[in-house]
Amino acid sequence: MQDFYKVGKTLGEGSFAVVRDVTCLKDNSQWAAKCIDKKNLSKTDEESLQVEVDIMGKLDHPCVVHLREVFDSNRTFYMILENCSGGEMFDRIVEKEKYTEHEARVAFFQIIKALEYCHQQGIVHRDLKPENLLYSDKTEDATLKVADFGLARLFTNEQSIQLMTTMCGTPGYVAPEILKNENYGSSVDIWSAAVILYILLCGYPPFYDDNNAALFRQIKSGSYDFPNEEWDAVSNEAKDLIEKMLVVSPSERLDIAAILKHPWMEKEDLQDRVLNKSLDQMKKFNARRKFKAGVMVARIAKNLQAFKK
Ligand code: ATP
């Protein structure tokens, strides 16, 4: 890899990967190298990585992070990805001074377009969450892109979706059918997108409990509401869309075509709906989220070191 790219600063860290800024020596273009230490990978992790590479290699859409090439060395596996220098979605939103429902819709629309494309290609993401949503650059009209396909799976065929039964996803965003250990399909991504939309509108998640068992109970029963004053500023159309997406029964959950046709997607005057109370909540939520992610990465690093001794 070093023969072809000059390595720069660290852009982010995940459970198994460090992502670095790199410059192509041949054409001076900027990329992000996801560097995965191979000695930390179990057999299952290696399989997930192979799936991620296979899937990302097949995808080509403005709202999906592009994979340029991969390098496999003795110790490290490198994925050369489109550099999303605009950073994570919530990090960027919380920097705003004024935030409107229209801006929430623009972000949500891009997530839905990415999912529409992935599902058409027979791919379910299965781990849609704020950490996996990155902006292309720092400009005002940057594109939001879906990244990290480590948990994505291919459908075998479009007509009869091969139902996937592996437990996966991140607790607060995971669909009830996964928690109930039922067969599931692409509608799990619709559920996660609805959870993200809910947070985009009020600044906190629909399902929350420090105790995972209690959190799972809430999700499985679909128990959420629109509490507090943040929701007073939000349009009824937005609440209606969430109510039709956060439906426990996957077959009754809105599909992508219906989401795109929903009145909220075309509603005028959303620019005038200022969500500054929600923005304050989002700042708190984002700070907690970043803190927890930092603790998690540190814990994993510590466990790996203990394991190596
Ligand atoms: P996880 O903990 O979810 O398994 P991971 O180890 O697979 O994560 P990623 O989520 O892919 O790692 O990347 C870790 C972080 O690096 C991201 O949260 C993001 O901040 C940053 N990052 C990832 N891909 C890119 C990219 N293409 N451009 C810029 N930054 C990126």
mmCIF file of N, CA, C and O in Angstrom, residues 152-192:
data_model
loop_
_atom_site.group_PDB
_atom_site.id
_atom_site.type_symbol
_atom_site.label_atom_id
_atom_site.label_comp_id
_atom_site.label_asym_id
_atom_site.label_seq_id
_atom_site.Cartn_x
_atom_site.Cartn_y
_atom_site.Cartn_z
ATOM 1 N N ALA A 152 -23.484 -6.081 6.161
ATOM 2 C CA ALA A 152 -24.432 -6.205 5.044
ATOM 3 C C ALA A 152 -24.423 -7.625 4.468
ATOM 4 O O ALA A 152 -23.453 -8.344 4.584
ATOM 5 N N ARG A 153 -25.490 -7.991 3.910
ATOM 6 C CA ARG A 153 -25.600 -9.310 3.270
ATOM 7 C C ARG A 153 -26.295 -9.156 1.928
ATOM 8 O O ARG A 153 -27.107 -8.267 1.731
ATOM 9 N N LEU A 154 -25.983 -10.088 1.054
ATOM 10 C CA LEU A 154 -26.660 -10.104 -0.242
ATOM 11 C C LEU A 154 -27.913 -10.964 -0.165
ATOM 12 O O LEU A 154 -27.921 -11.998 0.479
ATOM 13 N N PHE A 155 -28.971 -10.517 -0.816
ATOM 14 C CA PHE A 155 -30.123 -11.414 -0.982
ATOM 15 C C PHE A 155 -29.706 -12.411 -2.059
ATOM 16 O O PHE A 155 -28.974 -12.039 -2.965
ATOM 17 N N THR A 156 -30.237 -13.607 -2.039
ATOM 18 C CA THR A 156 -29.895 -14.502 -3.137
ATOM 19 C C THR A 156 -30.733 -14.189 -4.375
ATOM 20 O O THR A 156 -30.254 -14.251 -5.477
ATOM 21 N N ASN A 157 -32.008 -13.906 -4.196
ATOM 22 C CA ASN A 157 -32.737 -13.428 -5.363
ATOM 23 C C ASN A 157 -33.811 -12.439 -4.947
ATOM 24 O O ASN A 157 -34.268 -12.412 -3.807
ATOM 25 N N GLU A 158 -34.198 -11.646 -5.915
ATOM 26 C CA GLU A 158 -35.038 -10.495 -5.591
ATOM 27 C C GLU A 158 -36.472 -10.889 -5.264
ATOM 28 O O GLU A 158 -37.108 -10.314 -4.405
ATOM 29 N N GLN A 159 -36.975 -11.898 -5.986
ATOM 30 C CA GLN A 159 -38.385 -12.290 -5.812
ATOM 31 C C GLN A 159 -38.610 -12.833 -4.405
ATOM 32 O O GLN A 159 -39.406 -12.315 -3.643
ATOM 33 N N SER A 160 -37.887 -13.901 -4.107
ATOM 34 C CA SER A 160 -38.051 -14.436 -2.757
ATOM 35 C C SER A 160 -36.767 -14.109 -1.999
ATOM 36 O O SER A 160 -35.774 -14.797 -2.106
ATOM 37 N N ILE A 161 -36.844 -13.019 -1.265
ATOM 38 C CA ILE A 161 -35.670 -12.569 -0.536
ATOM 39 C C ILE A 161 -35.218 -13.685 0.398
ATOM 40 O O ILE A 161 -36.000 -14.232 1.149
ATOM 41 N N GLN A 162 -33.965 -13.999 0.302
ATOM 42 C CA GLN A 162 -33.486 -14.997 1.248
ATOM 43 C C GLN A 162 -33.504 -14.376 2.640
ATOM 44 O O GLN A 162 -32.922 -13.332 2.878
ATOM 45 N N LEU A 163 -34.239 -15.007 3.510
ATOM 46 C CA LEU A 163 -34.409 -14.414 4.831
ATOM 47 C C LEU A 163 -33.170 -14.685 5.671
ATOM 48 O O LEU A 163 -32.633 -15.773 5.683
ATOM 49 N N MET A 164 -32.758 -13.647 6.330
ATOM 50 C CA MET A 164 -31.490 -13.748 7.049
ATOM 51 C C MET A 164 -31.755 -13.852 8.540
ATOM 52 O O MET A 164 -32.561 -13.134 9.085
ATOM 53 N N THR A 165 -31.073 -14.738 9.162
ATOM 54 C CA THR A 165 -31.431 -15.009 10.562
ATOM 55 C C THR A 165 -30.286 -14.799 11.558
ATOM 56 O O THR A 165 -30.359 -15.237 12.684
ATOM 57 N N THR A 166 -29.258 -14.100 11.133
ATOM 58 C CA THR A 166 -28.157 -13.862 12.063
ATOM 59 C C THR A 166 -28.484 -12.646 12.946
ATOM 60 O O THR A 166 -28.999 -11.661 12.460
ATOM 61 N N MET A 167 -28.169 -12.721 14.206
ATOM 62 C CA MET A 167 -28.341 -11.554 15.079
ATOM 63 C C MET A 167 -27.310 -10.502 14.688
ATOM 64 O O MET A 167 -26.132 -10.805 14.590
ATOM 65 N N CYS A 168 -27.724 -9.317 14.457
ATOM 66 C CA CYS A 168 -26.751 -8.296 14.092
ATOM 67 C C CYS A 168 -27.311 -6.914 14.364
ATOM 68 O O CYS A 168 -28.428 -6.764 14.811
ATOM 69 N N GLY A 169 -26.501 -5.915 14.111
ATOM 70 C CA GLY A 169 -26.971 -4.544 14.278
ATOM 71 C C GLY A 169 -26.542 -3.955 15.612
ATOM 72 O O GLY A 169 -25.869 -4.591 16.410
ATOM 73 N N THR A 170 -26.953 -2.728 15.841
ATOM 74 C CA THR A 170 -26.575 -1.992 17.038
ATOM 75 C C THR A 170 -27.848 -1.782 17.854
ATOM 76 O O THR A 170 -28.859 -1.384 17.274
ATOM 77 N N PRO A 171 -27.829 -2.039 19.180
ATOM 78 C CA PRO A 171 -29.071 -2.134 19.948
ATOM 79 C C PRO A 171 -30.160 -1.108 19.625
ATOM 80 O O PRO A 171 -31.259 -1.495 19.240
ATOM 81 N N GLY A 172 -29.879 0.187 19.728
ATOM 82 C CA GLY A 172 -30.944 1.184 19.593
ATOM 83 C C GLY A 172 -31.559 1.284 18.206
ATOM 84 O O GLY A 172 -32.649 1.816 18.043
ATOM 85 N N TYR A 173 -30.874 0.781 17.191
ATOM 86 C CA TYR A 173 -31.326 0.952 15.809
ATOM 87 C C TYR A 173 -31.864 -0.346 15.209
ATOM 88 O O TYR A 173 -32.326 -0.363 14.080
ATOM 89 N N VAL A 174 -31.750 -1.411 15.977
ATOM 90 C CA VAL A 174 -32.040 -2.731 15.419
ATOM 91 C C VAL A 174 -33.555 -2.997 15.377
ATOM 92 O O VAL A 174 -34.295 -2.593 16.274
ATOM 93 N N ALA A 175 -34.000 -3.661 14.303
ATOM 94 C CA ALA A 175 -35.440 -3.894 14.102
ATOM 95 C C ALA A 175 -35.948 -5.006 15.030
ATOM 96 O O ALA A 175 -35.199 -5.922 15.365
ATOM 97 N N PRO A 176 -37.248 -4.933 15.412
ATOM 98 C CA PRO A 176 -37.792 -5.923 16.355
ATOM 99 C C PRO A 176 -37.684 -7.361 15.863
ATOM 100 O O PRO A 176 -37.416 -8.263 16.653
ATOM 101 N N GLU A 177 -37.863 -7.568 14.537
ATOM 102 C CA GLU A 177 -37.834 -8.958 14.051
ATOM 103 C C GLU A 177 -36.460 -9.600 14.243
ATOM 104 O O GLU A 177 -36.344 -10.811 14.398
ATOM 105 N N ILE A 178 -35.403 -8.781 14.253
ATOM 106 C CA ILE A 178 -34.065 -9.331 14.504
ATOM 107 C C ILE A 178 -33.979 -9.762 15.967
ATOM 108 O O ILE A 178 -33.517 -10.854 16.283
ATOM 109 N N LEU A 179 -34.478 -8.886 16.860
ATOM 110 C CA LEU A 179 -34.425 -9.212 18.291
ATOM 111 C C LEU A 179 -35.288 -10.420 18.624
ATOM 112 O O LEU A 179 -34.997 -11.170 19.544
ATOM 113 N N LYS A 180 -36.366 -10.593 17.850
ATOM 114 C CA LYS A 180 -37.258 -11.733 18.124
ATOM 115 C C LYS A 180 -36.742 -12.999 17.461
ATOM 116 O O LYS A 180 -37.407 -14.033 17.491
ATOM 117 N N ASN A 181 -35.571 -12.879 16.802
ATOM 118 C CA ASN A 181 -34.979 -14.032 16.135
ATOM 119 C C ASN A 181 -35.842 -14.583 15.015
ATOM 120 O O ASN A 181 -35.843 -15.772 14.738
ATOM 121 N N GLU A 182 -36.615 -13.692 14.395
ATOM 122 C CA GLU A 182 -37.465 -14.126 13.277
ATOM 123 C C GLU A 182 -36.702 -13.919 11.966
ATOM 124 O O GLU A 182 -35.708 -13.199 11.922
ATOM 125 N N ASN A 183 -37.215 -14.521 10.912
ATOM 126 C CA ASN A 183 -36.638 -14.253 9.593
ATOM 127 C C ASN A 183 -36.814 -12.788 9.264
ATOM 128 O O ASN A 183 -37.810 -12.182 9.650
ATOM 129 N N TYR A 184 -35.847 -12.228 8.559
ATOM 130 C CA TYR A 184 -36.023 -10.827 8.209
ATOM 131 C C TYR A 184 -35.415 -10.493 6.859
ATOM 132 O O TYR A 184 -34.617 -11.251 6.316
ATOM 133 N N GLY A 185 -35.828 -9.338 6.318
ATOM 134 C CA GLY A 185 -35.364 -8.907 5.001
ATOM 135 C C GLY A 185 -35.005 -7.435 5.012
ATOM 136 O O GLY A 185 -34.657 -6.869 6.062
ATOM 137 N N SER A 186 -35.141 -6.807 3.851
ATOM 138 C CA SER A 186 -34.635 -5.438 3.702
ATOM 139 C C SER A 186 -35.376 -4.415 4.576
ATOM 140 O O SER A 186 -34.872 -3.321 4.808
ATOM 141 N N SER A 187 -36.562 -4.778 5.066
ATOM 142 C CA SER A 187 -37.299 -3.795 5.879
ATOM 143 C C SER A 187 -36.609 -3.508 7.218
ATOM 144 O O SER A 187 -36.989 -2.560 7.903
ATOM 145 N N VAL A 188 -35.590 -4.300 7.590
ATOM 146 C CA VAL A 188 -34.846 -3.952 8.813
ATOM 147 C C VAL A 188 -34.139 -2.603 8.637
ATOM 148 O O VAL A 188 -33.983 -1.838 9.587
ATOM 149 N N ASP A 189 -33.738 -2.307 7.391
ATOM 150 C CA ASP A 189 -33.071 -1.009 7.141
ATOM 151 C C ASP A 189 -34.060 0.157 7.250
ATOM 152 O O ASP A 189 -33.680 1.267 7.609
ATOM 153 N N ILE A 190 -35.331 -0.119 6.898
ATOM 154 C CA ILE A 190 -36.362 0.934 7.001
ATOM 155 C C ILE A 190 -36.557 1.298 8.470
ATOM 156 O O ILE A 190 -36.687 2.472 8.833
ATOM 157 N N TRP A 191 -36.580 0.268 9.319
ATOM 158 C CA TRP A 191 -36.726 0.517 10.766
ATOM 159 C C TRP A 191 -35.575 1.407 11.255
ATOM 160 O O TRP A 191 -35.795 2.432 11.912
ATOM 161 N N SER A 192 -34.336 1.023 10.917
ATOM 162 C CA SER A 192 -33.171 1.798 11.392
ATOM 163 C C SER A 192 -33.220 3.231 10.845
ATOM 164 O O SER A 192 -32.886 4.184 11.557
#
